[in-house]
Structures are given as C-alpha cells and as structure tokens.
Amino acid sequence: MELIEDRDAKEKWKLPKNVRQIGEPGSARKILIEDYVYTFLHQMAQNNLTCMKTAVLLGRTEGNAAIYIRGAVEADMGQEIREWFNHEHWREIFQKIRTWFEGEEVVGWYMANPGFPPVLTEELRHLHMRNFSREDQVFFQTDVLDQEEIFYLYQDHGLAPACGYYIYYEKNDRMQEYMSSKKGGAGIEPEGVLKDRTAARFRSVMQEKREQNTQRKMLAFLYTSCMFLVLVILVIGVTLVNNYDRMASMENALHQISESLGEEEISAEDTPSIEEGMEAENRLAAAKEPETPAEEPKTEEPGEEAPQEEQPQEEPEEVKEEQPPQDAAPEEQPPQENTEETAEAVSQAVQEPERYQVQVGDTLLEISRVRYGTDEMVKKICEINDLEDGDKIYVGETILLP
C-alpha cells in the first residue's frame, strides 16, 4: 500500500544549505534525513533496548536526484517479523500520517534491533520488497548499542547498502509536535523546554566554518612566508657564491699584477747603465796595474788602438720573490657520530602510539587503570584521539594509546 498524492500540487523543494555528511554518498541518489527525524528514531530505539522498534519514514523525492526524509511515525507491530505491515498496521500508520504529517508520502521504513549488527537478511529483503517496492523508498537499519547504522536503497543490482547520507537542519514544526506528543506534551528536550535547535546548530556549524577558514588563512600565510624565506635564502646563497668567485678571481688578478710589478722593479734596480759599467772597468784596471809585471813595449802601428782588458762583470743576483702562500683550504670537520643514546632517543621520539580496539565493557578510565596504573591518562587518551566526551567510545572502535 502507498500514500499517493498529486506531485504537481506539491511545493518545489530546495536543497538545504546547512547539511552534515555521513560517509561517502557518492554520485548515486542522495539520501537526506532531517535532524529532528534522526533524533526521534534514536530516542525511540533507546527507550527500550530489549525489543525491536520500527517506524515508517515520510517525506518526498526529487526524481532520481535525492530522497528527503522529513518525518517518521512509530509503528508498533510486535516482535514477529512475519506479521509486520499487515492491513491493521497500515490502517494505524495512515491515521497517524493524516493527523501529524498531512501531505507527506511514504519514502521507506526504519528498524532498530539493539545488540544485533545491521544486516539485510532475506526475510527483511522480502518484507521491504513486498511493502516498499518503489525505487525511491529506503530501509534504515540501526544498532544503538554499537552505534552502527546503514541505509539501503534500490540500485543497479537490487536493494544494496548506501555508501553514505546527509543530515540536514531546518525548522520542522510538525516533527517537533509529534515528538512532544509522544512524551505527553512535555517537550522534546530533556529539560522539558521546546527549543529551536536549528538556529543553534546553524550557529555552531558557521562557527566551525569560520574557524576552518581562519586556519586555512593562517596556513596559507605560513606557507607564503616559508616560500618567501626560502627564496630569500636561495638568493643570498647565490649572491654569496657569485661574490666569492669574483673575489677569488680579483685576488688572483691582483697577485699576478703585483708579481709583474715586482719583477720590473728588480730588473730596473739591478741592471747597470753603460756609463756605470765603463767606470767600473776603469777602476778595476787601475787597481790591477801595479801588480802587473813590466813588459816590453809593443810597437803599435798607426791606426791601432791598444786592446783593453775586459774585466768580468759581476752578475746581479736574482732576487727571488717569495710566493705568497695560497689560501689554505678550510679543513673539513669530521662528521659528528651519533651516539647510541641519541639513536635511542630518536627512536623513542618517532615511536607511534599503540592502537587498541575497544572491547565490551571498556571505558577510558578502566583502560587507563589497566594499562598505566593511574587515572590521570584519561585526559591524554582523549587528546590524542580528539574525544570531547571520554564516555563515548564504542565496541569495535580503534583508539590510540600514548
């Protein structure tokens, strides 16, 4: 049986702006459940953890694009699955729909079985296909004890689990009134005061987005600053290398110029002039004349001049210039050896935290006492796992232990 309405008379829906993604919905048909409906289903399942709970999901669809779940009515059908969704059950369900959710259509159903993981058995598959045969009708199954939940919808190969869904937030007066009536008019909040949580949640989400934007801006600024510093260091390094090469070449040029100038000065000072050479020869000849024995004078023919004895000239000693010592290359410092204590400290510093799978009955306080022998490690375990509430850990969940 289906609740049929003229689709042309329905108001056109717009995609909600304030949504929270659960899992990876992918490119298939989107499933969007309103926050009050989601809260009602979990509260209904938690009220009695000893039996199964069922409800019919209401809303509307947008072609093959999305399924919106805006309401839910509880259907008390007992614990025998074979007898579910008979004519008497549907009569009561339609009466509740006309009373609280006039104009909404059936888009699926919900089942909670505390303590049993959500599994699509053949019995549940046949039950769904017999009562919710349209392709835009879903099956939502949860286990509130282990915090597991799965949406099933029709895909290419029949009914299959969805990879993810969305929770959206907007004002839902009819769902609030229905939830209040289930509590005898006491209200849907624990304090008994009916509050509009949409605005509060919206402000919370917007605050998170602002913080994320601020963090992104800070990261972008730090990244830009680091890149600028790297560029500056590179430019300074290249400039220093170029200047060092220029200074080395200039030093070599100055050294060559100084050597050439020194050789020219030495040659100019040590090389005697012609006149000084003649005078030196005459002085040497006059000094040697008394010691020379008398010889018979030789008749000189006219036109001939007496030969003069050539005196050996003293060769100037070559002035050897001491070559300036070349700049000694900087001695390479021996690499520092890592001691065993440093290696051990580094290995301890990079050691990863231990992973621990939560068991039935575990709490952070109990884990801290058993593993560390103290209660003071609960805060550290919460910090390393980003847990705001230390009591919210689930069986099968993997946490990090410092």
Short mmCIF file of N, CA and C in Angstrom, two decimals, residues 13 32-45 47 54-59 68-75 96-97 99-102 104-105 107 110 140 167-189 194-198:
data_model
loop_
_atom_site.label_atom_id
_atom_site.label_comp_id
_atom_site.label_asym_id
_atom_site.label_seq_id
_atom_site.Cartn_x
_atom_site.Cartn_y
_atom_site.Cartn_z
N TRP A 13 10.92 21.84 -3.65
CA TRP A 13 11.92 21.88 -2.58
C TRP A 13 13.22 22.45 -3.09
N LEU A 32 18.73 12.34 2.28
CA LEU A 32 18.82 13.43 3.24
C LEU A 32 17.74 13.23 4.30
N ILE A 33 18.16 13.15 5.57
CA ILE A 33 17.24 12.97 6.68
C ILE A 33 17.32 14.18 7.59
N GLU A 34 16.15 14.71 7.98
CA GLU A 34 16.12 15.91 8.82
C GLU A 34 16.57 15.57 10.24
N ASP A 35 17.20 16.53 10.91
CA ASP A 35 17.84 16.27 12.19
C ASP A 35 16.84 15.83 13.26
N TYR A 36 15.64 16.42 13.30
CA TYR A 36 14.65 16.01 14.29
C TYR A 36 14.19 14.57 14.07
N VAL A 37 14.06 14.17 12.80
CA VAL A 37 13.67 12.79 12.49
C VAL A 37 14.76 11.83 12.95
N TYR A 38 15.99 12.18 12.66
CA TYR A 38 17.14 11.36 13.07
C TYR A 38 17.17 11.21 14.60
N THR A 39 16.94 12.32 15.31
CA THR A 39 16.95 12.29 16.77
C THR A 39 15.80 11.44 17.31
N PHE A 40 14.62 11.58 16.71
CA PHE A 40 13.45 10.81 17.16
C PHE A 40 13.69 9.31 17.02
N LEU A 41 14.26 8.87 15.89
CA LEU A 41 14.49 7.45 15.67
C LEU A 41 15.45 6.88 16.71
N HIS A 42 16.50 7.63 17.03
CA HIS A 42 17.46 7.14 18.02
C HIS A 42 16.84 7.13 19.43
N GLN A 43 16.07 8.15 19.76
CA GLN A 43 15.42 8.17 21.07
C GLN A 43 14.42 7.03 21.19
N MET A 44 13.69 6.74 20.14
CA MET A 44 12.71 5.66 20.16
C MET A 44 13.41 4.32 20.38
N ALA A 45 14.57 4.10 19.74
CA ALA A 45 15.29 2.84 19.90
C ALA A 45 15.92 2.72 21.28
N ASN A 47 14.74 3.96 24.11
CA ASN A 47 13.78 3.89 25.21
C ASN A 47 13.62 2.46 25.74
N THR A 54 10.21 -0.23 15.22
CA THR A 54 10.01 0.05 13.80
C THR A 54 9.27 1.37 13.65
N ALA A 55 9.49 2.01 12.50
CA ALA A 55 8.83 3.27 12.17
C ALA A 55 8.76 3.39 10.66
N VAL A 56 7.81 4.20 10.20
CA VAL A 56 7.63 4.48 8.78
C VAL A 56 8.18 5.87 8.50
N LEU A 57 9.02 6.00 7.48
CA LEU A 57 9.67 7.25 7.12
C LEU A 57 8.82 7.99 6.09
N LEU A 58 8.69 9.31 6.30
CA LEU A 58 7.85 10.14 5.45
C LEU A 58 8.67 11.27 4.86
N GLY A 59 8.25 11.73 3.71
CA GLY A 59 8.94 12.85 3.06
C GLY A 59 8.55 12.96 1.62
N TYR A 68 14.24 13.04 0.40
CA TYR A 68 14.19 13.85 1.62
C TYR A 68 13.28 13.17 2.64
N ILE A 69 13.79 12.94 3.84
CA ILE A 69 13.01 12.34 4.93
C ILE A 69 12.73 13.42 5.95
N ARG A 70 11.44 13.85 6.00
CA ARG A 70 11.04 14.97 6.85
C ARG A 70 10.24 14.54 8.07
N GLY A 71 9.84 13.29 8.14
CA GLY A 71 9.03 12.85 9.27
C GLY A 71 9.13 11.35 9.47
N ALA A 72 8.64 10.90 10.63
CA ALA A 72 8.62 9.47 10.95
C ALA A 72 7.54 9.23 11.99
N VAL A 73 6.78 8.13 11.82
CA VAL A 73 5.77 7.74 12.78
C VAL A 73 6.10 6.34 13.27
N GLU A 74 6.00 6.14 14.57
CA GLU A 74 6.31 4.85 15.15
C GLU A 74 5.22 3.84 14.81
N ALA A 75 5.64 2.62 14.47
CA ALA A 75 4.70 1.54 14.13
C ALA A 75 4.99 0.36 15.06
N LYS A 96 -2.07 8.02 11.63
CA LYS A 96 -1.05 8.91 12.20
C LYS A 96 -0.52 9.89 11.15
N ILE A 97 -0.38 9.41 9.93
CA ILE A 97 0.11 10.31 8.87
C ILE A 97 -0.87 11.44 8.62
N THR A 99 -2.96 12.66 10.67
CA THR A 99 -3.03 13.52 11.86
C THR A 99 -1.83 14.44 11.97
N TRP A 100 -0.63 13.93 11.74
CA TRP A 100 0.59 14.70 12.02
C TRP A 100 1.35 15.14 10.78
N PHE A 101 1.26 14.40 9.68
CA PHE A 101 2.09 14.71 8.52
C PHE A 101 1.26 14.69 7.24
N GLU A 102 0.21 15.45 7.24
CA GLU A 102 -0.66 15.54 6.07
C GLU A 102 0.15 16.09 4.89
N GLU A 104 2.58 14.42 3.30
CA GLU A 104 3.85 13.71 3.11
C GLU A 104 3.57 12.30 2.60
N GLU A 105 4.54 11.74 1.87
CA GLU A 105 4.39 10.40 1.34
C GLU A 105 5.38 9.44 2.00
N VAL A 107 8.34 7.16 2.21
CA VAL A 107 9.60 7.02 1.46
C VAL A 107 10.47 5.90 2.00
N TYR A 110 11.99 2.11 8.99
CA TYR A 110 13.13 2.07 9.91
C TYR A 110 12.97 0.89 10.86
N PHE A 140 16.13 1.94 6.59
CA PHE A 140 17.13 2.47 7.51
C PHE A 140 17.21 1.51 8.70
N ILE A 167 22.63 14.56 6.89
CA ILE A 167 21.71 15.07 7.90
C ILE A 167 21.60 16.57 7.68
N TYR A 168 20.38 17.05 7.45
CA TYR A 168 20.22 18.49 7.20
C TYR A 168 19.39 19.10 8.31
N TYR A 169 19.53 20.41 8.48
CA TYR A 169 18.94 21.13 9.60
C TYR A 169 18.03 22.22 9.05
N GLU A 170 16.78 22.19 9.48
CA GLU A 170 15.83 23.24 9.17
C GLU A 170 14.66 23.17 10.17
N LYS A 171 13.85 24.16 10.16
CA LYS A 171 12.73 24.20 11.08
C LYS A 171 11.69 23.15 10.68
N ASN A 172 11.32 22.29 11.62
CA ASN A 172 10.41 21.17 11.33
C ASN A 172 9.37 21.12 12.45
N ASP A 173 8.37 21.99 12.35
CA ASP A 173 7.37 22.12 13.41
C ASP A 173 6.55 20.85 13.60
N ARG A 174 6.18 20.19 12.50
CA ARG A 174 5.31 19.03 12.63
C ARG A 174 6.04 17.88 13.33
N MET A 175 7.30 17.69 13.03
CA MET A 175 8.05 16.64 13.70
C MET A 175 8.25 16.97 15.18
N GLN A 176 8.45 18.25 15.50
CA GLN A 176 8.59 18.64 16.89
C GLN A 176 7.30 18.39 17.66
N GLU A 177 6.15 18.72 17.05
CA GLU A 177 4.87 18.50 17.72
C GLU A 177 4.62 17.00 17.93
N TYR A 178 4.97 16.18 16.93
CA TYR A 178 4.77 14.73 17.09
C TYR A 178 5.66 14.18 18.20
N MET A 179 6.92 14.62 18.25
CA MET A 179 7.82 14.17 19.30
C MET A 179 7.33 14.61 20.67
N SER A 180 6.79 15.83 20.76
CA SER A 180 6.26 16.31 22.02
C SER A 180 5.04 15.50 22.47
N SER A 181 4.19 15.11 21.49
CA SER A 181 3.01 14.31 21.83
C SER A 181 3.40 12.92 22.33
N LYS A 182 4.51 12.36 21.81
CA LYS A 182 4.95 11.05 22.27
C LYS A 182 5.42 11.09 23.72
N LYS A 183 5.81 12.29 24.20
CA LYS A 183 6.23 12.45 25.59
C LYS A 183 5.14 13.07 26.45
N GLY A 184 3.91 13.03 25.97
CA GLY A 184 2.81 13.58 26.76
C GLY A 184 2.80 15.08 26.83
N GLY A 185 3.32 15.74 25.80
CA GLY A 185 3.34 17.20 25.76
C GLY A 185 4.42 17.82 26.60
N ALA A 186 5.36 17.02 27.09
CA ALA A 186 6.40 17.56 27.97
C ALA A 186 7.51 18.23 27.20
N GLY A 187 7.55 18.06 25.89
CA GLY A 187 8.61 18.68 25.10
C GLY A 187 9.62 17.63 24.67
N ILE A 188 10.43 18.01 23.72
CA ILE A 188 11.38 17.07 23.15
C ILE A 188 12.75 17.20 23.77
N GLU A 189 13.01 18.24 24.57
CA GLU A 189 14.31 18.40 25.23
C GLU A 189 14.26 17.77 26.61
N LEU A 194 10.76 23.26 24.82
CA LEU A 194 10.86 23.08 23.38
C LEU A 194 11.74 24.17 22.81
N LYS A 195 12.84 23.80 22.24
CA LYS A 195 13.79 24.78 21.71
C LYS A 195 13.93 24.59 20.20
N ASP A 196 14.26 25.64 19.57
CA ASP A 196 14.55 25.59 18.15
C ASP A 196 16.04 25.33 17.99
N ARG A 197 16.41 24.07 17.81
CA ARG A 197 17.81 23.72 17.73
C ARG A 197 18.44 24.07 16.40
N THR A 198 17.59 24.37 15.42
CA THR A 198 18.15 24.64 14.10
C THR A 198 19.07 25.84 14.13
#
